[in-house]
Short mmCIF file of N, CA and C in Angstrom, two decimals:
data_model
loop_
_atom_site.label_atom_id
_atom_site.label_comp_id
_atom_site.label_asym_id
_atom_site.label_seq_id
_atom_site.Cartn_x
_atom_site.Cartn_y
_atom_site.Cartn_z
N TYR A 208 -15.48 5.92 2.01
CA TYR A 208 -15.04 6.67 3.16
C TYR A 208 -14.95 5.74 4.35
N ILE A 209 -13.84 5.80 5.05
CA ILE A 209 -13.64 5.01 6.27
C ILE A 209 -13.58 5.99 7.44
N VAL A 210 -14.40 5.74 8.46
CA VAL A 210 -14.42 6.63 9.62
C VAL A 210 -13.03 6.64 10.27
N PRO A 211 -12.65 7.77 10.83
CA PRO A 211 -11.30 7.90 11.37
C PRO A 211 -10.86 6.79 12.33
N HIS A 212 -11.74 6.34 13.21
CA HIS A 212 -11.29 5.33 14.19
C HIS A 212 -11.08 3.94 13.57
N ARG A 213 -11.49 3.73 12.29
CA ARG A 213 -11.27 2.45 11.62
C ARG A 213 -10.14 2.52 10.60
N ARG A 214 -9.59 3.69 10.37
CA ARG A 214 -8.50 3.83 9.40
C ARG A 214 -7.27 3.09 9.90
N GLY A 215 -6.55 2.50 8.98
CA GLY A 215 -5.36 1.73 9.34
C GLY A 215 -5.66 0.29 9.67
N SER A 216 -6.93 -0.09 9.62
CA SER A 216 -7.31 -1.47 9.96
C SER A 216 -7.32 -2.40 8.75
N GLY A 217 -7.15 -1.83 7.54
CA GLY A 217 -7.20 -2.64 6.33
C GLY A 217 -8.60 -2.72 5.73
N LEU A 218 -9.58 -2.12 6.37
CA LEU A 218 -10.95 -2.18 5.89
C LEU A 218 -11.09 -1.50 4.52
N GLY A 219 -10.47 -0.36 4.34
CA GLY A 219 -10.54 0.33 3.06
C GLY A 219 -9.97 -0.51 1.93
N ARG A 220 -8.84 -1.14 2.17
CA ARG A 220 -8.22 -2.01 1.16
C ARG A 220 -9.13 -3.20 0.85
N GLN A 221 -9.76 -3.78 1.87
CA GLN A 221 -10.67 -4.91 1.64
C GLN A 221 -11.85 -4.48 0.77
N LEU A 222 -12.42 -3.32 1.06
CA LEU A 222 -13.53 -2.82 0.26
C LEU A 222 -13.10 -2.54 -1.18
N PHE A 223 -11.95 -1.95 -1.32
CA PHE A 223 -11.39 -1.63 -2.64
C PHE A 223 -11.21 -2.90 -3.47
N LEU A 224 -10.57 -3.90 -2.87
CA LEU A 224 -10.32 -5.16 -3.59
C LEU A 224 -11.61 -5.91 -3.88
N ARG A 225 -12.58 -5.81 -2.99
CA ARG A 225 -13.88 -6.45 -3.22
C ARG A 225 -14.57 -5.84 -4.43
N ARG A 226 -14.48 -4.52 -4.55
CA ARG A 226 -15.10 -3.85 -5.70
C ARG A 226 -14.48 -4.33 -7.01
N ILE A 227 -13.16 -4.49 -7.05
CA ILE A 227 -12.50 -4.98 -8.25
C ILE A 227 -12.92 -6.42 -8.53
N ALA A 228 -12.96 -7.25 -7.51
CA ALA A 228 -13.36 -8.65 -7.67
C ALA A 228 -14.80 -8.75 -8.18
N GLU A 229 -15.69 -7.93 -7.66
CA GLU A 229 -17.08 -7.95 -8.10
C GLU A 229 -17.20 -7.50 -9.55
N ALA A 230 -16.44 -6.49 -9.93
CA ALA A 230 -16.47 -6.03 -11.32
C ALA A 230 -15.98 -7.14 -12.24
N ARG A 231 -14.92 -7.84 -11.85
CA ARG A 231 -14.40 -8.96 -12.64
C ARG A 231 -15.46 -10.06 -12.75
N ALA A 232 -16.11 -10.40 -11.64
CA ALA A 232 -17.13 -11.45 -11.63
C ALA A 232 -18.32 -11.07 -12.52
N MET A 233 -18.59 -9.79 -12.65
CA MET A 233 -19.69 -9.33 -13.50
C MET A 233 -19.29 -9.27 -14.97
N GLY A 234 -18.02 -9.56 -15.26
CA GLY A 234 -17.55 -9.54 -16.64
C GLY A 234 -17.06 -8.19 -17.12
N CYS A 235 -16.93 -7.23 -16.22
CA CYS A 235 -16.41 -5.91 -16.61
C CYS A 235 -14.97 -6.05 -17.06
N ARG A 236 -14.61 -5.27 -18.04
CA ARG A 236 -13.25 -5.30 -18.55
C ARG A 236 -12.46 -4.04 -18.19
N ASN A 237 -13.16 -2.99 -17.81
CA ASN A 237 -12.54 -1.72 -17.46
C ASN A 237 -13.21 -1.14 -16.23
N ILE A 238 -12.40 -0.49 -15.39
CA ILE A 238 -12.93 0.27 -14.26
C ILE A 238 -12.43 1.69 -14.42
N TYR A 239 -13.35 2.63 -14.27
CA TYR A 239 -13.00 4.04 -14.26
C TYR A 239 -13.33 4.59 -12.89
N ALA A 240 -12.49 5.47 -12.41
CA ALA A 240 -12.70 6.03 -11.08
C ALA A 240 -12.17 7.45 -11.06
N ASP A 241 -12.55 8.17 -10.02
CA ASP A 241 -11.96 9.49 -9.80
C ASP A 241 -11.89 9.74 -8.31
N THR A 242 -10.96 10.60 -7.95
CA THR A 242 -10.79 11.00 -6.57
C THR A 242 -10.24 12.42 -6.58
N VAL A 243 -10.24 13.06 -5.42
CA VAL A 243 -9.74 14.43 -5.37
C VAL A 243 -8.22 14.46 -5.46
N VAL A 244 -7.72 15.54 -5.99
CA VAL A 244 -6.29 15.70 -6.29
C VAL A 244 -5.39 15.37 -5.10
N ASN A 245 -5.72 15.82 -3.91
CA ASN A 245 -4.82 15.64 -2.77
C ASN A 245 -5.12 14.42 -1.91
N ASN A 246 -5.91 13.48 -2.42
CA ASN A 246 -6.23 12.27 -1.66
C ASN A 246 -5.10 11.25 -1.85
N THR A 247 -3.96 11.54 -1.25
CA THR A 247 -2.77 10.71 -1.42
C THR A 247 -2.98 9.25 -1.05
N PRO A 248 -3.63 8.92 0.07
CA PRO A 248 -3.82 7.50 0.38
C PRO A 248 -4.59 6.75 -0.71
N MET A 249 -5.64 7.36 -1.25
CA MET A 249 -6.43 6.69 -2.27
C MET A 249 -5.67 6.62 -3.59
N LEU A 250 -4.98 7.69 -3.95
CA LEU A 250 -4.18 7.67 -5.18
C LEU A 250 -3.09 6.61 -5.11
N THR A 251 -2.50 6.45 -3.93
CA THR A 251 -1.48 5.42 -3.74
C THR A 251 -2.08 4.03 -3.92
N MET A 252 -3.26 3.80 -3.34
CA MET A 252 -3.91 2.50 -3.47
C MET A 252 -4.25 2.21 -4.92
N TYR A 253 -4.80 3.20 -5.62
CA TYR A 253 -5.10 3.00 -7.03
C TYR A 253 -3.84 2.61 -7.79
N ALA A 254 -2.75 3.34 -7.58
CA ALA A 254 -1.49 3.06 -8.29
C ALA A 254 -0.96 1.66 -7.95
N GLN A 255 -1.04 1.27 -6.69
CA GLN A 255 -0.56 -0.05 -6.27
C GLN A 255 -1.34 -1.19 -6.94
N HIS A 256 -2.55 -0.90 -7.39
CA HIS A 256 -3.38 -1.94 -7.99
C HIS A 256 -3.58 -1.76 -9.49
N GLY A 257 -2.63 -1.05 -10.11
CA GLY A 257 -2.59 -1.00 -11.57
C GLY A 257 -3.43 0.05 -12.25
N PHE A 258 -4.00 0.98 -11.51
CA PHE A 258 -4.75 2.06 -12.12
C PHE A 258 -3.78 3.10 -12.66
N THR A 259 -4.13 3.68 -13.79
CA THR A 259 -3.31 4.75 -14.36
C THR A 259 -4.16 6.01 -14.48
N GLN A 260 -3.51 7.15 -14.38
CA GLN A 260 -4.22 8.42 -14.51
C GLN A 260 -4.51 8.67 -15.98
N ILE A 261 -5.72 9.16 -16.25
CA ILE A 261 -6.18 9.43 -17.60
C ILE A 261 -6.87 10.80 -17.63
N SER A 262 -7.25 11.22 -18.82
CA SER A 262 -8.11 12.40 -18.97
C SER A 262 -9.51 12.02 -18.51
N ARG A 263 -10.35 13.00 -18.36
CA ARG A 263 -11.74 12.76 -17.97
C ARG A 263 -12.33 11.63 -18.83
N TYR A 264 -12.97 10.68 -18.20
CA TYR A 264 -13.49 9.52 -18.92
C TYR A 264 -14.94 9.73 -19.34
N PRO A 265 -15.37 9.03 -20.41
CA PRO A 265 -16.74 9.17 -20.89
C PRO A 265 -17.74 8.77 -19.81
N GLY A 266 -18.80 9.52 -19.69
CA GLY A 266 -19.84 9.19 -18.74
C GLY A 266 -19.59 9.66 -17.32
N ASN A 267 -18.50 10.40 -17.10
CA ASN A 267 -18.23 10.89 -15.75
C ASN A 267 -19.35 11.82 -15.32
N ALA A 268 -19.88 11.57 -14.12
CA ALA A 268 -21.05 12.31 -13.64
C ALA A 268 -20.72 13.64 -12.97
N ASN A 269 -19.46 13.90 -12.70
CA ASN A 269 -19.10 15.15 -12.04
C ASN A 269 -19.21 16.33 -13.01
N PRO A 270 -19.63 17.49 -12.51
CA PRO A 270 -19.67 18.67 -13.38
C PRO A 270 -18.27 19.00 -13.89
N THR A 271 -18.19 19.50 -15.11
CA THR A 271 -16.88 19.80 -15.69
C THR A 271 -16.12 20.87 -14.90
N ASP A 272 -16.82 21.73 -14.16
CA ASP A 272 -16.10 22.74 -13.38
C ASP A 272 -15.37 22.13 -12.18
N MET A 273 -15.61 20.86 -11.89
CA MET A 273 -14.88 20.15 -10.82
C MET A 273 -13.56 19.57 -11.33
N GLU A 274 -13.37 19.56 -12.64
CA GLU A 274 -12.20 18.91 -13.24
C GLU A 274 -10.85 19.32 -12.64
N PRO A 275 -10.61 20.59 -12.30
CA PRO A 275 -9.31 20.94 -11.72
C PRO A 275 -9.04 20.27 -10.37
N PHE A 276 -10.07 19.78 -9.72
CA PHE A 276 -9.93 19.21 -8.39
C PHE A 276 -9.92 17.68 -8.37
N LEU A 277 -10.06 17.07 -9.54
CA LEU A 277 -10.19 15.62 -9.62
C LEU A 277 -9.05 14.98 -10.40
N VAL A 278 -8.78 13.73 -10.05
CA VAL A 278 -7.87 12.87 -10.79
C VAL A 278 -8.72 11.73 -11.33
N TYR A 279 -8.61 11.47 -12.63
CA TYR A 279 -9.37 10.41 -13.28
C TYR A 279 -8.44 9.20 -13.47
N LEU A 280 -9.00 8.01 -13.27
CA LEU A 280 -8.19 6.81 -13.32
C LEU A 280 -8.88 5.71 -14.13
N HIS A 281 -8.05 4.79 -14.63
CA HIS A 281 -8.55 3.66 -15.42
C HIS A 281 -7.76 2.41 -15.03
N HIS A 282 -8.47 1.29 -15.06
CA HIS A 282 -7.83 -0.01 -14.81
C HIS A 282 -8.46 -1.04 -15.75
N LYS A 283 -7.63 -1.73 -16.50
CA LYS A 283 -8.09 -2.81 -17.36
C LYS A 283 -8.08 -4.08 -16.53
N ILE A 284 -9.23 -4.72 -16.45
CA ILE A 284 -9.39 -5.92 -15.61
C ILE A 284 -8.95 -7.15 -16.39
N ALA A 285 -8.04 -7.90 -15.81
CA ALA A 285 -7.63 -9.18 -16.40
C ALA A 285 -8.73 -10.19 -16.11
N GLN A 286 -9.20 -10.85 -17.15
CA GLN A 286 -10.24 -11.86 -16.98
C GLN A 286 -9.58 -13.21 -16.72
N PRO A 287 -10.22 -14.03 -15.88
CA PRO A 287 -9.66 -15.36 -15.62
C PRO A 287 -9.61 -16.21 -16.88
N SER A 288 -8.62 -17.06 -16.98
CA SER A 288 -8.46 -17.92 -18.16
C SER A 288 -9.45 -19.05 -18.16
#
């Protein structure tokens, strides 16, 4: 979450990219995420960075009754050569 007066500054994108970089550095090969259905800015950012929409992923902590309100996403992390 980025407070309203900091939105548009690129801070959200920096945090997002840092999370992907840290996952890669830790050796993760997949990232799973979810966001609410109408969160267009976040869905756009996920799409711009190679995330695809999927069915509910294993280990998701949200109650199943929240499923109609969520979008589930997956990203396969390219490992450095």
